[in-house]
Coordinates of C-alpha atoms in Angstrom, one line a residue:
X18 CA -126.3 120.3 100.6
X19 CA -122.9 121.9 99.4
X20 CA -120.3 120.8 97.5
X21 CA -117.2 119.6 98.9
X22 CA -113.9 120.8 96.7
X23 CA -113.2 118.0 93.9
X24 CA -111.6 114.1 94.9
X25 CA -108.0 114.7 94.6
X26 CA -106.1 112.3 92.6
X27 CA -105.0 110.7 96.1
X28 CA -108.5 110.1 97.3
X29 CA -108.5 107.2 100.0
X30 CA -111.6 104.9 100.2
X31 CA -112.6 105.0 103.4
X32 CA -114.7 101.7 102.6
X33 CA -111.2 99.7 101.8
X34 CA -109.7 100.5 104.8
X35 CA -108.6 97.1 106.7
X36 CA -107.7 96.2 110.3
X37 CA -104.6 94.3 110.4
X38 CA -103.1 93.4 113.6
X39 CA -100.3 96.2 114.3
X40 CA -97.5 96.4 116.2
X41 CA -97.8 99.7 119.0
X42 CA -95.3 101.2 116.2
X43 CA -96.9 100.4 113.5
X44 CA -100.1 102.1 115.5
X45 CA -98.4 104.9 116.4
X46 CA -96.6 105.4 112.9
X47 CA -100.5 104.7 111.1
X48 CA -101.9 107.4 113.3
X49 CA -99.8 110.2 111.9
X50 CA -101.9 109.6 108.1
X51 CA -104.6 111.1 109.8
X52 CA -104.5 114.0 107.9
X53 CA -106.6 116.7 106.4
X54 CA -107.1 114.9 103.2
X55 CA -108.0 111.8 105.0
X56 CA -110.5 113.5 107.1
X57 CA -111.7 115.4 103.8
X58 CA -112.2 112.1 101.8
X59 CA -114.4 110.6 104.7
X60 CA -116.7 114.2 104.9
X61 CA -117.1 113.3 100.9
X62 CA -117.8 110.0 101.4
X63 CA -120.4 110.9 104.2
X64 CA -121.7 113.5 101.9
X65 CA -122.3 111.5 98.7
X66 CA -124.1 108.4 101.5
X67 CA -126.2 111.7 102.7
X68 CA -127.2 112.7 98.8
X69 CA -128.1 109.2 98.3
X70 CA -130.8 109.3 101.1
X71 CA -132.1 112.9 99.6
X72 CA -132.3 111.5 96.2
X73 CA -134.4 107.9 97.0
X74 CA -136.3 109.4 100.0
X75 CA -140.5 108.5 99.2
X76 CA -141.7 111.7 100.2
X77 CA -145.1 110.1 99.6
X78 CA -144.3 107.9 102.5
X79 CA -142.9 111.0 104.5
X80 CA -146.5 113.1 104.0
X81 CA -148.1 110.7 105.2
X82 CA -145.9 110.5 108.0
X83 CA -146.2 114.0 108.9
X84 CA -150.0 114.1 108.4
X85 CA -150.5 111.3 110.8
X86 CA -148.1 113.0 113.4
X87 CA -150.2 116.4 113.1
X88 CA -154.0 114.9 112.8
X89 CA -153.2 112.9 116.0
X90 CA -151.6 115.3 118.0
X91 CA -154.0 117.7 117.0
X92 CA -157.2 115.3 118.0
X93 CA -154.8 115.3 121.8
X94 CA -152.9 112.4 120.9
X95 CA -149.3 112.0 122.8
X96 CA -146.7 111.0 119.9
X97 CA -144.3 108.5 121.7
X98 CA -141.4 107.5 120.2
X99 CA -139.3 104.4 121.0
X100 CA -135.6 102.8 119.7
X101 CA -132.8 101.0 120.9
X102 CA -128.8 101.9 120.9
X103 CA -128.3 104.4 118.9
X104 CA -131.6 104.9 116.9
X105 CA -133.0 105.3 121.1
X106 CA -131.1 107.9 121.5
X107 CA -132.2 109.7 117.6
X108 CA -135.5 108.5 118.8
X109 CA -135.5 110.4 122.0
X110 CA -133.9 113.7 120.7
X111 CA -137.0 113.8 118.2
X112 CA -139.1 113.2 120.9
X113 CA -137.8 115.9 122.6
X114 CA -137.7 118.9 119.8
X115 CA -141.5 118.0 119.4
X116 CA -142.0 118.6 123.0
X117 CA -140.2 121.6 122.6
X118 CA -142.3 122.8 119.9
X119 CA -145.4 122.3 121.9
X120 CA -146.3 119.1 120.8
X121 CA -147.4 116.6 123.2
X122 CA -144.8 113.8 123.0
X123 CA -142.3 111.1 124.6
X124 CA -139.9 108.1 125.0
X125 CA -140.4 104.8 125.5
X126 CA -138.1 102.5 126.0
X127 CA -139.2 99.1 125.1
X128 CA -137.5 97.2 128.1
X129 CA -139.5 99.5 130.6
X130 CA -142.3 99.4 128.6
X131 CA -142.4 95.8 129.2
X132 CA -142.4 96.7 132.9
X133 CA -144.7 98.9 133.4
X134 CA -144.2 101.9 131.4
X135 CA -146.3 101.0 128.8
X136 CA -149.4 102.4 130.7
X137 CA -148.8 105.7 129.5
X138 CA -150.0 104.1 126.0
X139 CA -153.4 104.9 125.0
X140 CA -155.9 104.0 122.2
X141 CA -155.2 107.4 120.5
X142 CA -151.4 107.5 120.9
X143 CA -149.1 107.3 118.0
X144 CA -145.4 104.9 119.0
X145 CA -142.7 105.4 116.4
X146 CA -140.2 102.6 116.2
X147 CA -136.9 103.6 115.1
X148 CA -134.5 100.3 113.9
X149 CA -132.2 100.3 111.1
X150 CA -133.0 96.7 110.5
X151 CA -136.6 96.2 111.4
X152 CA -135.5 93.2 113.0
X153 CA -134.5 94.9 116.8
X154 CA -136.0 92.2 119.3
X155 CA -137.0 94.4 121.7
X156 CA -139.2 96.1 119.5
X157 CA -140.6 93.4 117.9
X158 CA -141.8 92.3 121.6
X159 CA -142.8 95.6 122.2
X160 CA -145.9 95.6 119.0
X161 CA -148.5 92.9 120.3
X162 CA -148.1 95.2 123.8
X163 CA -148.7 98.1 122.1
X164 CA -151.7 96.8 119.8
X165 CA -153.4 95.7 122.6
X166 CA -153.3 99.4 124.1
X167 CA -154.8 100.3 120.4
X168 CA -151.7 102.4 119.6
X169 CA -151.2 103.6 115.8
X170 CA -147.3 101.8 115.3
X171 CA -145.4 103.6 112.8
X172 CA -141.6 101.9 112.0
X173 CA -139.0 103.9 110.4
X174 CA -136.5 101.5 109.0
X175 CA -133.4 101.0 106.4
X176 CA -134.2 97.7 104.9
X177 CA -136.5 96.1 102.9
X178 CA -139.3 94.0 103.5
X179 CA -138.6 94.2 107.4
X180 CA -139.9 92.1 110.3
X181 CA -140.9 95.2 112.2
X182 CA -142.5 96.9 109.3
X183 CA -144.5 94.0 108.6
X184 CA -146.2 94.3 112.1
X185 CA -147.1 97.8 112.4
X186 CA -149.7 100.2 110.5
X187 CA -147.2 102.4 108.8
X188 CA -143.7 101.7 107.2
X189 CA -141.6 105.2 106.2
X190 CA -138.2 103.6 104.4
X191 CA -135.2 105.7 105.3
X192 CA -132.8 104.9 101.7
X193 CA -129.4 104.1 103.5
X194 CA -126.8 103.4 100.8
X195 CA -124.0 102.3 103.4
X196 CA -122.2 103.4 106.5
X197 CA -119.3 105.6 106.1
X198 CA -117.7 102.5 108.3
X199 CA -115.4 100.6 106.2
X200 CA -116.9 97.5 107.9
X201 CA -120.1 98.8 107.1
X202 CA -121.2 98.2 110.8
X203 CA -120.9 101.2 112.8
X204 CA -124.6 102.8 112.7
X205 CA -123.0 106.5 111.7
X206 CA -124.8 107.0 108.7
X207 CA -127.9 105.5 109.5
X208 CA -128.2 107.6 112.5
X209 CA -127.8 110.5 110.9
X210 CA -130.2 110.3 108.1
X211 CA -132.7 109.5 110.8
X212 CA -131.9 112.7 113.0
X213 CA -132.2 114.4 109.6
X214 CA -135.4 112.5 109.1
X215 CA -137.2 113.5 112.2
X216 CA -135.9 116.9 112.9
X217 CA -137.0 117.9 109.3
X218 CA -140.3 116.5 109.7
X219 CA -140.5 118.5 113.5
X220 CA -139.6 121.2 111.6
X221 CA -142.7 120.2 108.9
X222 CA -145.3 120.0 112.1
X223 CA -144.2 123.3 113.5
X224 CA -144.8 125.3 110.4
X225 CA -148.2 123.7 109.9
X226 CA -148.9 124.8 113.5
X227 CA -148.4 128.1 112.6
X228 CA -145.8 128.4 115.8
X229 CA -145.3 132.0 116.5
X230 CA -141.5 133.3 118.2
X231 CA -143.2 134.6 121.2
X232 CA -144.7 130.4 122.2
X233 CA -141.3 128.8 121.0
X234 CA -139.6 131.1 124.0
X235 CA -142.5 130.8 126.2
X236 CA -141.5 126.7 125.9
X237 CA -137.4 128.0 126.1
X238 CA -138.1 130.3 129.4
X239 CA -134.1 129.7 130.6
X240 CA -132.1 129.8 127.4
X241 CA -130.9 131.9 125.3
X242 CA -133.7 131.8 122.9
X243 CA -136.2 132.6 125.3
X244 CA -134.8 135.3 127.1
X245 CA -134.2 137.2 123.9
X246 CA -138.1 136.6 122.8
X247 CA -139.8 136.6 126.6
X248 CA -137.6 139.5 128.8
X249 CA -138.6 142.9 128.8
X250 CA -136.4 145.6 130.2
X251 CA -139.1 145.9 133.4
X252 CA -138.0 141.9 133.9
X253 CA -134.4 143.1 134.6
X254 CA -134.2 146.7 135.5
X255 CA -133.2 148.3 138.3
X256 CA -136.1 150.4 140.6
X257 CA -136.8 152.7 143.7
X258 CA -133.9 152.5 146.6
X259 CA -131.1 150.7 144.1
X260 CA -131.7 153.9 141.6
X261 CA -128.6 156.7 141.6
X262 CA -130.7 159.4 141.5
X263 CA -129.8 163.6 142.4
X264 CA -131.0 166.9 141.8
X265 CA -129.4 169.0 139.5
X266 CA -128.7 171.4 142.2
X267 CA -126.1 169.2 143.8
X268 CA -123.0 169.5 144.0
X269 CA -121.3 167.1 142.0
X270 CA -118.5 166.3 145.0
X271 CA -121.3 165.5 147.0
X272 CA -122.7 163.0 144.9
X273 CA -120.3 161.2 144.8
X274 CA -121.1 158.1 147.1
X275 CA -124.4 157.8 145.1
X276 CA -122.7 157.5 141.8
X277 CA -120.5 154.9 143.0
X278 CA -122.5 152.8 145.7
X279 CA -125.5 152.1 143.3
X280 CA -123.3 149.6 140.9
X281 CA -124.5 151.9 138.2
X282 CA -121.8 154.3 136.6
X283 CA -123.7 156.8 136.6
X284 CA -126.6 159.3 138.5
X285 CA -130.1 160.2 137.2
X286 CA -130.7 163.7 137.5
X287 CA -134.7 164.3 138.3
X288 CA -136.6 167.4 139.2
X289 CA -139.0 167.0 142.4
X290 CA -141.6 164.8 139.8
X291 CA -138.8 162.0 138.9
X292 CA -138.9 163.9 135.5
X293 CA -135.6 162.9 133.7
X294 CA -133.3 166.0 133.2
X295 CA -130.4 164.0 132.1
X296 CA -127.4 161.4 133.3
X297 CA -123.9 161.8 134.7
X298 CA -121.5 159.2 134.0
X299 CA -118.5 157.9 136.1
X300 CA -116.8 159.3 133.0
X301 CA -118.1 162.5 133.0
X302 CA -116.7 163.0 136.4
X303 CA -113.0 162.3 135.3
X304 CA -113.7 164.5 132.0
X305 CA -114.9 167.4 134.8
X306 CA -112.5 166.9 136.9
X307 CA -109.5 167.1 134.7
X308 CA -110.9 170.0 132.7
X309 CA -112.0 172.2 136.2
X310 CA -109.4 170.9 138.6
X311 CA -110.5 172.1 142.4
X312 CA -113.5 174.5 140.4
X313 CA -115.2 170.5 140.2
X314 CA -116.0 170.9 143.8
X315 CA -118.4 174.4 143.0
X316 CA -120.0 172.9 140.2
X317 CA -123.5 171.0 140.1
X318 CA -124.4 168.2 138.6
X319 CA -126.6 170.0 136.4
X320 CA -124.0 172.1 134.9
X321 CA -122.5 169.3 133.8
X322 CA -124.5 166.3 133.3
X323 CA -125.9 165.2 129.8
X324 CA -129.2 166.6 129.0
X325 CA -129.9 164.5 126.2
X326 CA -129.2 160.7 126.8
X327 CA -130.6 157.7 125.2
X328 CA -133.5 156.4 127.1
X329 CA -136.1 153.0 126.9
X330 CA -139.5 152.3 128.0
X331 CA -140.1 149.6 130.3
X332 CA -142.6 147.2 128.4
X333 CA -139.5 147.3 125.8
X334 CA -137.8 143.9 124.9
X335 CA -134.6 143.5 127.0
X336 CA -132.8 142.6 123.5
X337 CA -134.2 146.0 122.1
X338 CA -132.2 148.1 125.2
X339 CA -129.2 145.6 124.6
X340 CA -129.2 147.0 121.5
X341 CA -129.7 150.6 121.7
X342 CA -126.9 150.6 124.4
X343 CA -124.4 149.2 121.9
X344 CA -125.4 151.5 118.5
X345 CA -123.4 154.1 117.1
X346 CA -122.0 156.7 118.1
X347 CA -120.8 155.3 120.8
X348 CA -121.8 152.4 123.0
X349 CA -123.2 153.3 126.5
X350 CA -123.2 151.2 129.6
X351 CA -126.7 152.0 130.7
X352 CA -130.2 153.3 130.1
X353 CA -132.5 155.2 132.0
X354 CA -136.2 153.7 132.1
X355 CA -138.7 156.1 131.3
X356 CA -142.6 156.2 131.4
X357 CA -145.0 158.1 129.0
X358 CA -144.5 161.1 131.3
X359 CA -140.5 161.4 130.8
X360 CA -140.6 160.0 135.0
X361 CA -137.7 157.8 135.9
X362 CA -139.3 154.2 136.6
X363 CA -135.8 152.1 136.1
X364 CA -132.4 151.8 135.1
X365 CA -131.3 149.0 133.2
X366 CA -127.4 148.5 132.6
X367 CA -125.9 146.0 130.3
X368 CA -123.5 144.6 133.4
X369 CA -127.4 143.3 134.4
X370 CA -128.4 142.5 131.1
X371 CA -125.5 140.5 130.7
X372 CA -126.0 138.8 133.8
X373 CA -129.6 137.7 133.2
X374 CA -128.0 135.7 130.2
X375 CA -128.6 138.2 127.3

């Protein structure tokens, strides 16, 4: 982890702070101390709690951990994981990222399990019970339940020689040196070295699944992340009637509804095989026109169109013709789709690009 700049000689203990009864102007007068060296003391204090965890942390205890999690789920096993307050919600993300990684998993919450839920527990499962303590009632009610399904119970806990740890077939001890609360109550601390703690350990599984980019974004298929890995330029360009295309016989004053009511910028010029010849641009029709004057109204479009321009395939990545639109030396609003023959199959602009969330 980083280093924070050094204590100043007016470092605050967060862990001394007290909670006197105030008057609403003492409240309102305490408030203003809130200030960047306040704020930087407690990000030091949270740092040196978080180095403590990395420095005491049994990674003995942790391989095992992440063995049992990827020799069950491998033999089909679902990897359920269950907590309450805060660790239930740590417990859930977890649960979560595995799913996301392909990994067959889920939350249960112990007061549903009681009622019903716990049916979705099998023999070859795996339950994770998150509790700082070890000594969370609901969890502790939850084991004998859970045994009888013939669940393997792993606890992941803060404090030794635990209740909860004592009942289940694995214990992984999360060091917690304190909470950054000065009462020492608030779990802040503890949660976070149990996010760290699971995600790291997700993290673990998915490298010793060998997880490639292209089945991450097949499990991401509306965010970012998949669209950038998943979308090829066929997925979001443009084809047949909604193409500006012309000959380059045409007049240019006559094209002039096509260049504008296609939403493209510009017109494909094609011979009578849909070979590309080149592109005219919105812009090349103001350059035109200001250089000809009323001559623009004899000229064609393939006097003046651009017989070179940047083209992609259509089995390219979407990214890729985001890219090539935007590289130097000069950024272009669109690309004309080509097949192996140089035929126009496409256009893809980045307005649509854009709008498909690239």
């Amino acid at each position: 982890m980083g280093s924070l700049p050094p204590l100043s000689s007016d470092f605050i203990n967060p862990h001394s702070l007290s909670n006197p009864k105030t008057t609403t102007a003492t409240q309102s007068s305490s408030s203003s101390c809130i200030d960047e060296t306040t704020l930087l003391n407690l990000f030091k204090s949270q740092q040196s709690h978080l180095n403590f965890f990395f420095q005491h942390l049994d990674l003995s205890q942790t391989l095992s951990f992440t063995h049992t999690l990827l020799l069950q789920s491998a033999a089909g096993a679902t990897v359920f994981f269950s907590g309450v307050g805060k660790s239930g919600f740590v417990a859930h993300k977890i649960s979560q990222t595995l799913v996301s990684l392909g990994i067959r998993s889920g939350f249960l919450s112990p007061l549903d399990a009681l009622h019903g839920d716990i049916g979705a527990l099998s023999k070859s499962d795996v339950l994770v019970l998150f509790s700082k303590s070890g000594t969370t009632e609901e969890l502790l009610r939850l084991v004998p339940c859970a045994k009888a399904k013939g669940a393997f119970l792993i606890s992941v806990t803060s404090v030794d020689g635990n209740a909860l740890a004592a009942v289940c077939d694995m214990n992984v001890y999360l060091p917690l040196e304190r909470e950054l609360c000065p009462f020492d109550l608030a779990p802040v601390t503890s949660t976070a070295i149990q996010m760290v703690f699971g995600d790291t350990v997700a993290i673990a599984l998915m490298g010793a699944k060998n997880l490639t980019k292209e089945q991450y974004a097949a499990n991401h298929p509306a965010g970012r992340i998949g669209k950038h890995l998943i979308f090829k330029v066929k997925d979001v360009m443009k084809k047949e009637d909604e193409l500006p295309v012309c000959k380059e016989g045409d007049l240019i004053m006559e094209q002039l509804v096509e260049l504008t009511s296609k939403g493209c910028g510009c017109l494909l010029v094609i011979d009578d095989d849909h070979h590309l010849i080149g592109t005219f641009t919105d812009g090349d029709l103001r350059r035109t026109l200001k250089a000809s004057g009323e001559a623009i109204f004899k000229l064609t479009v393939g006097e003046m169109c651009n017989r070179n321009p940047r083209t992609i395939g259509s089995d390219a990545m979407a990214v890729d013709a985001m890219q090539k639109m935007e590289a130097p030396p000069s950024p272009v609003q669109f690309l004309p789709v080509i097949n192996g023959q140089n035929q126009v199959i496409g256009i893809v602009t980045l307005h649509g690009l854009v709008s498909a969330g690239l």
